[in-house]
Coordinates of C-alpha atoms in Angstrom, one line a residue:
X1 CA 14.8 3.7 -62.9
X2 CA 14.8 1.3 -65.8
X3 CA 16.6 -2.0 -65.0
X4 CA 19.5 -2.6 -67.5
X5 CA 19.2 -6.1 -68.6
X6 CA 22.3 -6.7 -70.9
X7 CA 24.8 -6.0 -68.1
X8 CA 22.9 -8.5 -65.9
X9 CA 23.1 -11.0 -68.7
X10 CA 26.8 -10.5 -69.1
X11 CA 27.4 -11.1 -65.4
X12 CA 25.4 -14.3 -65.6
X13 CA 27.5 -15.6 -68.5
X14 CA 24.8 -14.9 -71.1
X15 CA 25.7 -13.5 -74.5
X16 CA 22.8 -11.5 -76.1
X17 CA 22.4 -11.1 -79.9
X18 CA 19.7 -10.0 -82.2
X19 CA 18.9 -11.9 -85.4
X20 CA 16.2 -13.2 -87.6
X21 CA 14.3 -16.0 -85.9
X22 CA 11.5 -18.2 -87.5
X23 CA 8.7 -19.6 -85.4
X24 CA 9.8 -17.9 -82.1
X25 CA 10.7 -14.5 -80.7
X26 CA 13.5 -15.6 -78.5
X27 CA 15.9 -18.6 -78.1
X28 CA 18.1 -19.7 -75.3
X29 CA 21.0 -22.2 -75.8
X30 CA 23.1 -23.0 -72.9
X31 CA 26.1 -25.3 -72.0
X32 CA 27.5 -25.5 -68.6
X33 CA 27.8 -21.9 -67.3
X34 CA 27.5 -20.2 -70.6
X35 CA 24.6 -19.4 -72.8
X36 CA 23.5 -17.4 -75.9
X37 CA 20.2 -15.7 -76.1
X38 CA 19.0 -14.7 -79.5
X39 CA 16.1 -12.2 -79.7
X40 CA 14.2 -11.7 -82.9
X41 CA 15.2 -8.6 -84.7
X42 CA 12.5 -6.0 -85.3
X43 CA 10.1 -6.5 -82.4
X44 CA 9.3 -3.4 -80.4
X45 CA 11.6 -2.3 -77.5
X46 CA 9.2 -3.3 -74.7
X47 CA 8.7 -6.8 -76.1
X48 CA 12.5 -7.1 -76.6
X49 CA 13.0 -6.3 -72.9
X50 CA 10.4 -8.8 -71.7
X51 CA 11.8 -11.5 -74.1
X52 CA 15.3 -11.0 -72.7
X53 CA 14.1 -11.0 -69.1
X54 CA 12.1 -14.1 -69.8
X55 CA 15.0 -16.0 -71.3
X56 CA 17.1 -15.0 -68.3
X57 CA 14.4 -16.5 -66.2
X58 CA 14.9 -19.8 -68.1
X59 CA 18.6 -19.5 -67.6
X60 CA 18.2 -19.1 -63.8
X61 CA 15.3 -21.5 -63.2
X62 CA 15.9 -24.2 -65.9
X63 CA 19.7 -24.3 -66.4
X64 CA 20.8 -27.1 -68.6
X65 CA 17.9 -26.9 -71.0
X66 CA 17.4 -25.0 -74.3
X67 CA 14.2 -23.1 -75.1
X68 CA 12.5 -21.5 -78.1
X69 CA 9.8 -19.1 -76.9
X70 CA 6.9 -17.2 -78.3
X71 CA 7.1 -14.7 -75.5
X72 CA 3.8 -13.2 -74.4
X73 CA 3.2 -10.5 -71.9
X74 CA 2.8 -12.3 -68.6
X75 CA -1.0 -13.2 -68.7
X76 CA -1.5 -13.8 -72.4
X77 CA -2.4 -17.5 -72.7
X78 CA -1.6 -17.9 -69.0
X79 CA -3.9 -20.8 -68.2
X80 CA -2.5 -22.9 -71.1
X81 CA 1.2 -22.2 -70.5
X82 CA 3.6 -24.9 -69.4
X83 CA 4.9 -24.4 -65.8
X84 CA 8.4 -23.5 -67.1
X85 CA 7.0 -20.6 -69.1
X86 CA 5.0 -19.4 -66.0
X87 CA 8.2 -19.5 -64.0
X88 CA 10.2 -17.6 -66.6
X89 CA 7.4 -15.0 -66.8
X90 CA 7.4 -14.5 -63.0
X91 CA 11.2 -14.2 -63.0
X92 CA 10.9 -11.5 -65.8
X93 CA 8.3 -9.5 -63.8
X94 CA 10.5 -9.6 -60.7
X95 CA 13.5 -8.6 -62.7
X96 CA 11.9 -5.7 -64.6
X97 CA 9.8 -4.4 -61.7
X98 CA 11.5 -5.5 -58.5
X99 CA 9.1 -5.2 -55.5
X100 CA 11.5 -3.1 -53.5
X101 CA 11.4 -0.5 -56.2
X102 CA 7.8 -1.0 -57.6
X103 CA 5.9 -1.1 -54.3
X104 CA 6.9 2.2 -52.9
X105 CA 6.1 4.0 -56.1
X106 CA 2.8 2.3 -56.5
X107 CA 1.8 3.1 -52.9
X108 CA 2.6 6.8 -53.6
X109 CA -0.1 6.8 -56.3
X110 CA -3.4 8.6 -55.4
X111 CA -5.7 6.1 -57.1
X112 CA -5.2 2.8 -59.0
X113 CA -6.3 3.8 -62.5
X114 CA -4.7 3.4 -65.9
X115 CA -3.3 6.8 -65.5
X116 CA -1.3 5.4 -62.7
X117 CA -0.4 2.3 -64.6
X118 CA 0.9 4.4 -67.5
X119 CA 3.0 6.4 -65.1
X120 CA 4.6 3.3 -63.6
X121 CA 5.1 1.8 -67.1
X122 CA 7.2 4.8 -68.1
X123 CA 9.3 4.6 -64.9
X124 CA 10.1 0.9 -65.5
X125 CA 10.0 0.8 -69.3
X126 CA 7.5 -2.0 -69.2
X127 CA 4.3 -2.6 -71.2
X128 CA 0.9 -1.4 -70.0
X129 CA -0.3 -5.0 -69.6
X130 CA 2.8 -6.2 -67.6
X131 CA 2.7 -3.1 -65.4
X132 CA -1.0 -3.5 -64.7
X133 CA -0.6 -7.2 -63.7
X134 CA 2.3 -6.3 -61.4
X135 CA 0.2 -3.7 -59.7
X136 CA -2.7 -6.1 -59.2
X137 CA -0.2 -8.7 -57.8
X138 CA 1.2 -6.2 -55.3
X139 CA -2.1 -6.3 -53.4
X140 CA -1.9 -2.7 -52.4
X141 CA -5.5 -2.3 -53.4
X142 CA -8.1 -5.0 -54.0
X143 CA -7.8 -4.9 -57.8
X144 CA -8.8 -7.1 -60.8
X145 CA -7.5 -6.8 -64.3
X146 CA -9.6 -8.3 -67.0
X147 CA -9.0 -8.6 -70.8
X148 CA -11.8 -9.0 -73.3
X149 CA -12.1 -9.3 -77.0
X150 CA -15.5 -8.5 -78.7
X151 CA -16.3 -12.2 -78.5
X152 CA -15.3 -13.1 -74.9
X153 CA -13.1 -12.8 -71.9
X154 CA -9.6 -14.0 -72.6
X155 CA -7.9 -13.9 -69.2
X156 CA -8.1 -12.1 -65.9
X157 CA -6.0 -11.8 -62.7
X158 CA -7.1 -10.7 -59.1
X159 CA -5.3 -9.4 -56.1
X160 CA -4.8 -12.0 -53.3
X161 CA -7.2 -10.1 -51.0
X162 CA -10.2 -10.6 -53.5
X163 CA -12.1 -13.8 -52.7
X164 CA -12.4 -16.3 -55.6
X165 CA -16.2 -16.0 -55.5
X166 CA -15.8 -12.8 -57.6
X167 CA -15.4 -14.2 -61.0
X168 CA -15.8 -11.8 -64.0
X169 CA -18.4 -12.4 -66.6
X170 CA -17.4 -14.0 -69.9
X171 CA -19.0 -11.3 -72.0
X172 CA -18.7 -7.5 -71.7
X173 CA -21.8 -5.9 -70.1
X174 CA -23.5 -3.2 -72.2
X175 CA -23.4 -0.9 -69.2
X176 CA -19.7 -1.1 -68.6
X177 CA -16.9 1.3 -69.8
X178 CA -15.2 -1.7 -71.3
X179 CA -18.2 -2.2 -73.7
X180 CA -17.8 1.4 -74.9
X181 CA -14.1 0.9 -75.4
X182 CA -14.6 -2.3 -77.4
X183 CA -17.4 -1.1 -79.6
X184 CA -17.0 2.7 -79.6
X185 CA -14.4 5.0 -81.0
X186 CA -12.7 6.3 -77.9
X187 CA -9.6 4.5 -76.6
X188 CA -10.5 5.4 -73.0
X189 CA -12.2 7.7 -70.6
X190 CA -11.9 8.5 -66.9
X191 CA -12.4 5.8 -64.2
X192 CA -16.1 5.7 -63.1
X193 CA -18.2 4.1 -60.5
X194 CA -20.4 1.2 -61.7
X195 CA -22.7 -1.4 -60.3
X196 CA -20.7 -4.6 -59.5
X197 CA -23.5 -6.6 -61.1
X198 CA -22.2 -5.3 -64.6
X199 CA -19.1 -7.4 -63.9
X200 CA -20.1 -10.3 -61.6
X201 CA -23.0 -12.7 -62.1
X202 CA -23.7 -13.2 -58.4
X203 CA -26.9 -12.8 -56.4
X204 CA -25.3 -10.2 -54.1
X205 CA -23.4 -8.2 -56.8
X206 CA -26.1 -5.6 -57.0
X207 CA -25.5 -4.4 -53.4
X208 CA -22.0 -3.0 -54.4
X209 CA -20.4 -0.4 -56.5
X210 CA -16.9 -0.7 -57.9
X211 CA -14.6 1.6 -59.8
X212 CA -13.9 0.7 -63.4
X213 CA -11.3 1.9 -65.8
X214 CA -10.8 0.5 -69.3
X215 CA -8.4 1.1 -72.1
X216 CA -8.1 -0.3 -75.6
X217 CA -4.9 -2.1 -76.3
X218 CA -5.6 -3.3 -79.8
X219 CA -8.4 -3.1 -82.4
X220 CA -10.3 -6.0 -80.8
X221 CA -8.9 -6.1 -77.2
X222 CA -9.7 -4.1 -74.1
X223 CA -8.1 -4.2 -70.7
X224 CA -10.3 -3.2 -67.7
X225 CA -9.0 -2.4 -64.2
X226 CA -11.6 -3.1 -61.4
X227 CA -11.2 -1.6 -57.9
X228 CA -13.3 -3.4 -55.4
X229 CA -13.5 -0.7 -52.8
X230 CA -16.3 -2.0 -50.6
X231 CA -15.0 -4.1 -47.7
X232 CA -18.2 -6.2 -47.9
X233 CA -17.0 -7.7 -51.2
X234 CA -13.7 -8.9 -49.5
X235 CA -15.4 -11.0 -47.0
X236 CA -15.3 -14.8 -47.7

């Protein structure tokens, strides 16, 4: 079910080549209705796919301009990204994981855990992070994806159904699975119920339980998927 990007680029008048690049991972140079996208040689396949989809986003959204991009996976550095980069990221997500294909497969999953995210990422040949964010954005379940280093929270994203009052803590709680993943040896365990007060610093958080799943994505980085199952948490 993987979306083939190079034939799409060809149809859109974009020539794709792979070469050494310094200071960026992808470059778009366009004139009139023709463009050249250069992808840095040697980056992994999933990052190459996202880089190409991202540059096609620039070609479709910002035609007439040239770009040199240090392409990150959707949410990385999201808050500080220029609007053009956010638009290219959104285009890339829509292109790689179109909702008409992604949503039915996501709805067929038994539970929203990282096992499910891994299953979807294999179908669409997309990274774990990009796939998890797409699942959250689909709003099939009330989900939150949070990324932490050992020092702090670096970014998070919530499903539209989750009220903004639920804002994850900056530091990982010692009672959380994420803490075990960050400071322990195991890359992940099974999803588990946990008190919401481990994740949210609100007076009413102790009333609720949520489902947490966490997975290490680098030596000093953990992704956590939170499922807010209790309807009381979704009331404004």
